[in-house]
Short mmCIF file of C-alpha atoms in Angstrom, two decimals:
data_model
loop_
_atom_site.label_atom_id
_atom_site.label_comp_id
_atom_site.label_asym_id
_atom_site.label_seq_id
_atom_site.Cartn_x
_atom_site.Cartn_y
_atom_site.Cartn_z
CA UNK Q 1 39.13 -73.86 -70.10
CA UNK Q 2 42.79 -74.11 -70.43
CA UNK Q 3 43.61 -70.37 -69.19
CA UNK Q 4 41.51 -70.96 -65.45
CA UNK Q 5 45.14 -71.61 -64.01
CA UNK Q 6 46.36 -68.85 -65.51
CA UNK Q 7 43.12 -66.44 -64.71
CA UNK Q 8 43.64 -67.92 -61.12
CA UNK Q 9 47.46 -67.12 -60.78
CA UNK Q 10 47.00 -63.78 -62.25
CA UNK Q 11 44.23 -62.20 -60.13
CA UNK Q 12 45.32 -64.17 -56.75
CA UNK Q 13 48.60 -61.73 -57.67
CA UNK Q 14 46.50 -58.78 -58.79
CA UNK Q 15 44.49 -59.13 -55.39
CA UNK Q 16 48.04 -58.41 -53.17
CA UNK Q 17 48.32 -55.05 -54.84
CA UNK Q 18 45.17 -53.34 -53.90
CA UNK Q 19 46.00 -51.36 -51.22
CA UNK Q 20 43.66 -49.56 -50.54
CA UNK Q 21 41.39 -50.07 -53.06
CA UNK Q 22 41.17 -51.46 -56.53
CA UNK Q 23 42.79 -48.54 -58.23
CA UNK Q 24 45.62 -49.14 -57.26
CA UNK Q 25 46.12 -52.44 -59.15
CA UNK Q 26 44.83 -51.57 -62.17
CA UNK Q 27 48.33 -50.66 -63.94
CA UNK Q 28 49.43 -53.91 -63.29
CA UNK Q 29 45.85 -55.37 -64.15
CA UNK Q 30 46.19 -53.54 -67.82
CA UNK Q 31 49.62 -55.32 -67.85
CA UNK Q 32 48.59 -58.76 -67.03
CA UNK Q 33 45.36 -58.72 -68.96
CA UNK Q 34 46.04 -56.83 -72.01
CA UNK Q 35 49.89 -56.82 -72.78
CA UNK Q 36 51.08 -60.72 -71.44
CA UNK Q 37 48.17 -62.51 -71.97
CA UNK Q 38 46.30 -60.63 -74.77
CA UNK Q 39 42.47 -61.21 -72.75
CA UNK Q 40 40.86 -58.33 -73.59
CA UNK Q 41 41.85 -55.23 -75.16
CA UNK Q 42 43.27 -51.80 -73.24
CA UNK Q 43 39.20 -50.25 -74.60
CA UNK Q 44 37.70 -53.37 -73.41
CA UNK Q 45 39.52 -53.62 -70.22
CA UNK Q 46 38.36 -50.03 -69.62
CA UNK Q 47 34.61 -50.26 -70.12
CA UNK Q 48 34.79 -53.52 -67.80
CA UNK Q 49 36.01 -51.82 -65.38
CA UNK Q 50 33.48 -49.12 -65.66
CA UNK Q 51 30.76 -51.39 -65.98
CA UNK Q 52 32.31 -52.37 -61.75
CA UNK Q 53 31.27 -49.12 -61.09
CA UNK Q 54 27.63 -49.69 -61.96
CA UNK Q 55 27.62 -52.91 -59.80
CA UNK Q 56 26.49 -53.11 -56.25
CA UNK Q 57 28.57 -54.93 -53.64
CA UNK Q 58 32.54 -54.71 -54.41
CA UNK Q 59 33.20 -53.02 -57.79
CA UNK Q 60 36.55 -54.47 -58.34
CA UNK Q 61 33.89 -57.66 -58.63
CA UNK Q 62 34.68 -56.92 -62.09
CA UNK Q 63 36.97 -59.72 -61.77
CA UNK Q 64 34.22 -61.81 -62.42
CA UNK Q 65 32.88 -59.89 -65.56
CA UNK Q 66 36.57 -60.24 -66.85
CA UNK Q 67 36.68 -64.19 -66.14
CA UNK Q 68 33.56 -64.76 -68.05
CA UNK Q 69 34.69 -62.94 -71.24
CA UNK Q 70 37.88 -65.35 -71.06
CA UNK Q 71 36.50 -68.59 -69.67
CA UNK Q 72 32.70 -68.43 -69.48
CA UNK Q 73 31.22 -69.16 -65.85
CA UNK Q 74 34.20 -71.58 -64.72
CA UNK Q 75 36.19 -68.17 -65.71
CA UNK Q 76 34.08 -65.68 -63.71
CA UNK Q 77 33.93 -68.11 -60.88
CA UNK Q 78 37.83 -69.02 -60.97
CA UNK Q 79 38.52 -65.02 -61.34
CA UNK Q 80 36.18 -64.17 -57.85
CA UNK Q 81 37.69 -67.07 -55.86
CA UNK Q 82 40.98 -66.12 -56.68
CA UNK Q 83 40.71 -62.42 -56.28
CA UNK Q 84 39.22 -62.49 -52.88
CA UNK Q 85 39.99 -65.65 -51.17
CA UNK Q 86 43.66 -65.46 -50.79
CA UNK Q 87 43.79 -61.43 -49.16
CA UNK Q 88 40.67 -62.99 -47.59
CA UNK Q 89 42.24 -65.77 -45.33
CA UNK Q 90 45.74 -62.90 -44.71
CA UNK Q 91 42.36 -60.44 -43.18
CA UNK Q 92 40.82 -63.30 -41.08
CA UNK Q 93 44.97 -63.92 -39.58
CA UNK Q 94 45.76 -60.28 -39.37
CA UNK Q 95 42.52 -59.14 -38.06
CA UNK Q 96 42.96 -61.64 -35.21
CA UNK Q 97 46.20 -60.66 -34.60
CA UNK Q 98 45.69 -56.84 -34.67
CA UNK Q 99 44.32 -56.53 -31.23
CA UNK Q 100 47.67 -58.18 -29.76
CA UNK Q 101 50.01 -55.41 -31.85
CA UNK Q 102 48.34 -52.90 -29.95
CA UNK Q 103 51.66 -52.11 -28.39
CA UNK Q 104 53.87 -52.66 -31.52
CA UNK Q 105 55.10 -49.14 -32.08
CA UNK Q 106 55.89 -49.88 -35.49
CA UNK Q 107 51.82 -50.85 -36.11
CA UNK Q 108 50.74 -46.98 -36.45
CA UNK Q 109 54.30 -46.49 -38.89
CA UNK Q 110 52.97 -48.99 -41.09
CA UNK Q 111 49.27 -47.14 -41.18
CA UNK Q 112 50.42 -43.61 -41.17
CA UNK Q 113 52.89 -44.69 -44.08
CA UNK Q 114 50.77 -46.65 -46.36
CA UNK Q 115 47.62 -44.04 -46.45
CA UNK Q 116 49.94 -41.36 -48.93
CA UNK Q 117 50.86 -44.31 -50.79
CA UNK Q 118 47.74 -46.21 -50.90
CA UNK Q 119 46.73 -42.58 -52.28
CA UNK Q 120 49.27 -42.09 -54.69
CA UNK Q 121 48.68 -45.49 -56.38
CA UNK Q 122 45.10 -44.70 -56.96
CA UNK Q 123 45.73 -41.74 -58.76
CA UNK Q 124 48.32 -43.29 -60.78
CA UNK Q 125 46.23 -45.97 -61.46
CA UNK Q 126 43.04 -43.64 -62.42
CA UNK Q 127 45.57 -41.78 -64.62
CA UNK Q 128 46.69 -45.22 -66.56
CA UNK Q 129 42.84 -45.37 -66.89
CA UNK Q 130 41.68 -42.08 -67.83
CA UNK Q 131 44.20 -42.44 -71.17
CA UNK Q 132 41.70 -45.19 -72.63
CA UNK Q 133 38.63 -44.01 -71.42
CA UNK Q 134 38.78 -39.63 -72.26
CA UNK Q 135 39.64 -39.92 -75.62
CA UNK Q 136 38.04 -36.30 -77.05
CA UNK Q 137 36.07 -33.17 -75.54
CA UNK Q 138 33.05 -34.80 -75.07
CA UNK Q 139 34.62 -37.63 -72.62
CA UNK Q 140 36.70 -35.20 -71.27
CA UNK Q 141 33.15 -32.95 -70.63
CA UNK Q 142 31.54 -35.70 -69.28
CA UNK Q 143 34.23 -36.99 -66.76
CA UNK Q 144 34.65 -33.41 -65.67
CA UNK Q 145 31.11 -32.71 -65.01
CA UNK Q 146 30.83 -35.98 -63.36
CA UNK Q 147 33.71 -34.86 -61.23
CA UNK Q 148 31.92 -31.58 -59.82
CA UNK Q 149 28.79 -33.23 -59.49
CA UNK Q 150 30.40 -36.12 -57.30
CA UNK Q 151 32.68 -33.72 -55.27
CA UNK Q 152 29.71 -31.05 -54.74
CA UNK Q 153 26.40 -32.89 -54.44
CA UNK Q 154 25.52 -35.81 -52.02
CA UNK Q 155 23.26 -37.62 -55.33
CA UNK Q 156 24.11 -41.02 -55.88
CA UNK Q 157 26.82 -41.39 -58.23
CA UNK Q 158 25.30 -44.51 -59.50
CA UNK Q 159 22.59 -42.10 -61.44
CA UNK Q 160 25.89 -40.22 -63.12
CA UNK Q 161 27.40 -43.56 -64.55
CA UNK Q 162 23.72 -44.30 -66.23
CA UNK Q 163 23.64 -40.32 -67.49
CA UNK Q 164 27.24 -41.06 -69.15
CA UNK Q 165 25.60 -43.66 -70.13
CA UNK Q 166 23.67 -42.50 -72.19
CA UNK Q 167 25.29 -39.39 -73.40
CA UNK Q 168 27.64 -42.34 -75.22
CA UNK Q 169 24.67 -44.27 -76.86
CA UNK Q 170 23.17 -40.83 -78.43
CA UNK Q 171 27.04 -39.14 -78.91
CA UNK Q 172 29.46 -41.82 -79.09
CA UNK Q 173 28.79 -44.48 -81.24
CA UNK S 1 32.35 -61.79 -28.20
CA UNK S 2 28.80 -61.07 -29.03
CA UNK S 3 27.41 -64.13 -31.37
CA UNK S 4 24.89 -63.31 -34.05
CA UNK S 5 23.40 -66.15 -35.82
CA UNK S 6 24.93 -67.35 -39.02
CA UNK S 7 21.62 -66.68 -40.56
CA UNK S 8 21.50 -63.15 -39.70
CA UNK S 9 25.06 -62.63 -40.06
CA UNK S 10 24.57 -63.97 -44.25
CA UNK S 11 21.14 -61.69 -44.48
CA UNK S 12 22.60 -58.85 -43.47
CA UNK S 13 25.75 -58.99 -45.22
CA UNK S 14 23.63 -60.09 -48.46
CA UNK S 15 21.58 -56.92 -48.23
CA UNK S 16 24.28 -54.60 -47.55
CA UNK S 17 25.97 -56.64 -51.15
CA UNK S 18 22.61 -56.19 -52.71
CA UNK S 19 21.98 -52.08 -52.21
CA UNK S 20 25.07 -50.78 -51.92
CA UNK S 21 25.18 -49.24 -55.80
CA UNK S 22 27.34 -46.18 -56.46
CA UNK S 23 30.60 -46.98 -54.49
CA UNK S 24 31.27 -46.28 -50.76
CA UNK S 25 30.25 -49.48 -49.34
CA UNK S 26 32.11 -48.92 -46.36
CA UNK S 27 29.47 -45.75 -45.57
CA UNK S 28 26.54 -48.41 -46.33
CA UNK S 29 28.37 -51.08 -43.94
CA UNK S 30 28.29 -48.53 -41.68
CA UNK S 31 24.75 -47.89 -41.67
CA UNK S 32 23.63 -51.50 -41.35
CA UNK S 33 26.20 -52.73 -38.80
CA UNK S 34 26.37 -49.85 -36.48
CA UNK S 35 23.23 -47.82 -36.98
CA UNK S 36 20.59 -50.46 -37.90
CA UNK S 37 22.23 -53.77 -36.59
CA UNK S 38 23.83 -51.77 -33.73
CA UNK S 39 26.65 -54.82 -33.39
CA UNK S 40 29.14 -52.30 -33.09
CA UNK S 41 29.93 -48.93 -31.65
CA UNK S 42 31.52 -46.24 -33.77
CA UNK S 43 34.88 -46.55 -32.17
CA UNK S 44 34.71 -50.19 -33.18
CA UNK S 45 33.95 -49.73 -36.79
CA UNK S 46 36.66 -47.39 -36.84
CA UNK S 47 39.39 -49.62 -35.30
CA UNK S 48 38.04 -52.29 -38.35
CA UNK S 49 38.02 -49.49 -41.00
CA UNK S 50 41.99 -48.62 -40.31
CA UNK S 51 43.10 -52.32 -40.40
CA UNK S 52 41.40 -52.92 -43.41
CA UNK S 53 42.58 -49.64 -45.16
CA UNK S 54 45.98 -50.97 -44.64
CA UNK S 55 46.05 -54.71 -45.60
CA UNK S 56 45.98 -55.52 -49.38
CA UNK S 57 42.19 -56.48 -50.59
CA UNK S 58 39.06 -54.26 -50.82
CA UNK S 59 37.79 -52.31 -47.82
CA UNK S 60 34.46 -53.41 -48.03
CA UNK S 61 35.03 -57.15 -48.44
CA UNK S 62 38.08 -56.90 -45.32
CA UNK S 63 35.38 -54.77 -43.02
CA UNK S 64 33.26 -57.55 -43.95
CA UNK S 65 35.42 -60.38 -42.67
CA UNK S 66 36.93 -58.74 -39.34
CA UNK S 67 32.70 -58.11 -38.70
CA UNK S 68 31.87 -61.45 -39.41
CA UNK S 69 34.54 -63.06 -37.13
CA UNK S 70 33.76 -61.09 -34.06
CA UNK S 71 30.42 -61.83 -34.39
CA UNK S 72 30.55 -65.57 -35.31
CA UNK S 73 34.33 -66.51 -35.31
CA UNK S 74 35.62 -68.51 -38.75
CA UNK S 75 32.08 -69.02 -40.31
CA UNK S 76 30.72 -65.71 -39.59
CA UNK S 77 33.76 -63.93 -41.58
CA UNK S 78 33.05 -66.71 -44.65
CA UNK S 79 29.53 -65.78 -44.25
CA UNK S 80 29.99 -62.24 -44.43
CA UNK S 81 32.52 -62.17 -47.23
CA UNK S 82 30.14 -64.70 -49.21
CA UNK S 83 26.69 -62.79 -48.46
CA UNK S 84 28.34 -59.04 -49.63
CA UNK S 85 29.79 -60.70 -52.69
CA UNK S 86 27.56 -63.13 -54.36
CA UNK S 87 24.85 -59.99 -56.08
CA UNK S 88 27.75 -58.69 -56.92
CA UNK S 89 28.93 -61.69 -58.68
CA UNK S 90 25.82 -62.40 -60.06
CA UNK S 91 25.86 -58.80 -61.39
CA UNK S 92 28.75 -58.96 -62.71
CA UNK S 93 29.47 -62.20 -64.66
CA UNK S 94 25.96 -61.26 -66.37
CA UNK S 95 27.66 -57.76 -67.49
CA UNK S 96 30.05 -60.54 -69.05
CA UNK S 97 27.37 -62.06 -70.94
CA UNK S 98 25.83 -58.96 -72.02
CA UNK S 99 29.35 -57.47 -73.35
CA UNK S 100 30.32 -61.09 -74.93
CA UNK S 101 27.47 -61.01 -76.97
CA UNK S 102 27.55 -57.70 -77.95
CA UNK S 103 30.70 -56.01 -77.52
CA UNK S 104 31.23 -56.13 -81.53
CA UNK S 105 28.09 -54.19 -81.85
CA UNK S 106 27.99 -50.43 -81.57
CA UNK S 107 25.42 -49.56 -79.06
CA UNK S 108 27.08 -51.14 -75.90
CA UNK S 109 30.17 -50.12 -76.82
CA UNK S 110 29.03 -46.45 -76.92
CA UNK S 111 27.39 -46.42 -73.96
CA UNK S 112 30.00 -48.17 -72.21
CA UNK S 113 32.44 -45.20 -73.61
CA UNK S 114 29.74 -42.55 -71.56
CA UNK S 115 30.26 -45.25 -68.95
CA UNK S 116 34.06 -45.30 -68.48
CA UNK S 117 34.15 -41.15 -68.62
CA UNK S 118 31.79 -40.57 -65.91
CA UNK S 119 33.84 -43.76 -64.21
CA UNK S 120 36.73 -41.56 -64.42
CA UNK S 121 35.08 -38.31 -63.06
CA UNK S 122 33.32 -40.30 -60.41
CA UNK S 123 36.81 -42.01 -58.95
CA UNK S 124 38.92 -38.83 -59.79
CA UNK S 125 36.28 -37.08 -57.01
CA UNK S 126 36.13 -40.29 -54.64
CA UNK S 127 40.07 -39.97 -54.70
CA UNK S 128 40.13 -36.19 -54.21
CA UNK S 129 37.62 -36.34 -51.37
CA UNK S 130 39.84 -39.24 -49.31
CA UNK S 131 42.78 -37.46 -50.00
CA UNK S 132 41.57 -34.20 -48.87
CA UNK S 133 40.47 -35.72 -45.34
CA UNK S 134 43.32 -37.98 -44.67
CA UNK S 135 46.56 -36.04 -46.31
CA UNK S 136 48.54 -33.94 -43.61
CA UNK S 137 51.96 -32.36 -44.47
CA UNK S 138 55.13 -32.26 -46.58
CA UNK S 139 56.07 -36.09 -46.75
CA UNK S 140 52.11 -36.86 -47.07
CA UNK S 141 52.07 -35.00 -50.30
CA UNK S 142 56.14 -36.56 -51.24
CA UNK S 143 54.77 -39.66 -50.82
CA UNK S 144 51.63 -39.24 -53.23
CA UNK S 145 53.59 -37.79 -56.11
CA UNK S 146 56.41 -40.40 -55.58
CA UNK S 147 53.71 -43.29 -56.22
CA UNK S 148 52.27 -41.35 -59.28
CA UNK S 149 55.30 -40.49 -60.67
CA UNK S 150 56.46 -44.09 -60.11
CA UNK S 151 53.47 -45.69 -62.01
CA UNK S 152 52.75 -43.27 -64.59
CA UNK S 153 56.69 -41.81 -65.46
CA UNK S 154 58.82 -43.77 -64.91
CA UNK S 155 57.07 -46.81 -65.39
CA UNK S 156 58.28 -49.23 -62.54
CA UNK S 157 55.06 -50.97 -62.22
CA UNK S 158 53.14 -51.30 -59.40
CA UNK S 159 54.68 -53.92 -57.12
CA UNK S 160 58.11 -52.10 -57.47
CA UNK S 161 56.51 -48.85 -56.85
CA UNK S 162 54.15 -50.19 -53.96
CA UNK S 163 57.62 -51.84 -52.18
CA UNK S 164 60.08 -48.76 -52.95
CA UNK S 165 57.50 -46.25 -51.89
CA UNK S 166 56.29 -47.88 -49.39
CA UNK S 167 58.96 -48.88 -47.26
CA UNK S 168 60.44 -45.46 -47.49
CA UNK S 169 56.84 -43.93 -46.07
CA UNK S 170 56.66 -46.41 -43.51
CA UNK S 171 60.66 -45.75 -42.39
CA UNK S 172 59.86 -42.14 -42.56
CA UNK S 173 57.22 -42.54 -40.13
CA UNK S 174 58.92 -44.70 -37.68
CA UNK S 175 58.56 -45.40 -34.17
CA UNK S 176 60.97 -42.65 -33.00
CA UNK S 177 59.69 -39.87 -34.86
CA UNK S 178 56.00 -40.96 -35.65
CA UNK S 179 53.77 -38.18 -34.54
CA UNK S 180 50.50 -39.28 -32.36
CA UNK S 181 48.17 -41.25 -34.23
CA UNK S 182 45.44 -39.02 -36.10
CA UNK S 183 42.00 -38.93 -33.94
CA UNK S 184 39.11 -40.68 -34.89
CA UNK S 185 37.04 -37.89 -35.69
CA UNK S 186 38.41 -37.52 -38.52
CA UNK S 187 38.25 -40.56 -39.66
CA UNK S 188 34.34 -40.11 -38.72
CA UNK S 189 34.45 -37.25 -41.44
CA UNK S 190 35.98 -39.84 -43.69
CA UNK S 191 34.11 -42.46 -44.22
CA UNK S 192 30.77 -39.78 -44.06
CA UNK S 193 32.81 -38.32 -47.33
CA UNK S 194 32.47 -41.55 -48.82
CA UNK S 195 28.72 -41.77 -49.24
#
């Protein structure tokens, strides 16, 4: 019970830095949640975050998954609010405001700059991640394979996940 | 503005939450809203998908919002936002459970090792396909290695990166030299890359 106020300042912070997407954040997420406040460890972290990518809805929902580990349900709840509610309410202002930037020359800088970087943070981020979670040839085989099959194929990816799955129940225990 | 009711507004939004496994929920918003729904055009739904690629918070839970206020002002973007999240949450803080129970025992935390390397293929592609469609030019690709080298090198952390980086993109593509906006068919042939 006594870390909610900390779950809530940390992900209410996390939440600013997804631009983007979640990937970007999740540097700074590792940071928070592993190295200052010791919540989970850099393998754990990992396979929550994975576990996002099984969820429907918003994956980085994982919040929730990571709240609960730390707090129970207060945690998971605390973690969601926090995470979504605050870039929430700045969407709600912004989005009402967009239509009256129209002419702001200075609106399309901001979009046209932000995509590379927005980019560039993911893949920085997915690189911070890949350390933990390829850790020998047969992670490295799977994430590789899941790669082609992803860029190449229109199947669900969902049904990938649940194959790597498995592979690590008969190969990686 | 066109009103939908609140109740359709949190049904539809709950579904979309509910099916959308596998990533690209903005392709599945897509399909309800504009194709099934029909509460927007395409043009519209574009115009939402580039404000909320550019604000900090998810895509899908932003699209979400700036839907659910144009249809139903303040309580139609809670709505929305609440609907697309809660099977998500439910999802999720049962994961928690799961993994609290039994993260000191082998078998989930062998599958959840599969798990995490086909997580890594699946975003590496996701990534490579966005980048792919949206990436034009020398400063484009400067400004993708300068946020990668920033996190992962020399180790300024995100914020600093995301500030540094980012203000020197968005100066280099100021007002005076900003080249015309890109058109919307290719952001079309984005967000079809996403499902």
């Amino acid at each position: 019970m006594d870390q909610l106020p900390a779950l809530a300042k940390v992900f209410a912070y996390l939440s600013f830095l997804t631009i983007g997407g979640g990937m970007a954040a999740f540097p700074e997420m590792r940071v928070q949640i592993v190295d200052v406040h010791g919540w989970l460890t850099a393998e754990q972290l990992t396979h929550v975050y994975s576990t996002g990518q099984m969820s429907p809805g918003p994956n980085m929902m994982m919040v929730a998954e990571v709240g609960q580990l730390v707090s129970g349900f207060p945690g998971a709840l605390v973690c969601a609010l926090a995470f979504f509610i605050p870039t929430g309410i700045l969407t709600f202002l912004v989005g009402r405001l967009w239509t009256r930037l129209e002419q702001w020359p200075w609106r399309a800088s901001i979009q046209k700059g932000l995509a590379p970087v927005a980019i560039g943070l993911a893949v920085g981020g997915l690189i911070t991640f890949g350390r933990t979670a390829v850790t020998g040839w047969l992670t490295l085989l799977v994430a590789l394979a899941t790669f082609a099959a992803v860029a190449k194929t229109r199947i669900n990816p969902v049904f990938f996940i649940l194959g790597g799955g498995v592979i690590g129940l008969i190969a990686l225990r | 503005m066109r009103k939908a009711s609140v109740i359709d507004i949190f049904l539809t939004f709950l579904q979309i939450g509910a099916i959308s496994f596998g990533g690209g929920v903005v392709a599945y918003l897509r399909d309800g809203l504009v194709r099934n729904k029909k509460w927007f055009g395409d043009v519209e739904f574009l115009e939402l998908t580039s404000i909320s690629n550019t604000l900090p918070g998810l895509n899908a839970t932003n699209i979400a919002i700036l839907a659910g206020d144009r249809l139903g002002g303040w309580p139609g973007a809670s709505l929305a936002l609440i609907a697309m999240c809660i099977p998500a949450f439910i999802f999720m803080t049962a994961a928690g459970v799961v993994y609290g129970e039994a993260h000191a025992r082998p078998l989930a935390s062998a599958a959840l090792r599969g798990v995490a390397a086909a997580a890594t293929g699946l975003l590496a592609a996701t990534w490579f396909k966005i980048g792919k469609k949206s990436l034009r030019g020398f400063y484009d690709a400067f400004f993708v290695m300068a946020a990668i080298l920033g996190i992962n090198y020399f180790k300024w952390g995100v914020p600093i990166t995301l500030l540094a980086v980012g203000a020197l993109a968005i100066f280099t593509y100021r007002p005076t030299t900003t080249p015309a906006e890109k058109p919307a068919q290719e952001e079309e042939q984005w967000i079809n890359s996403l499902h």
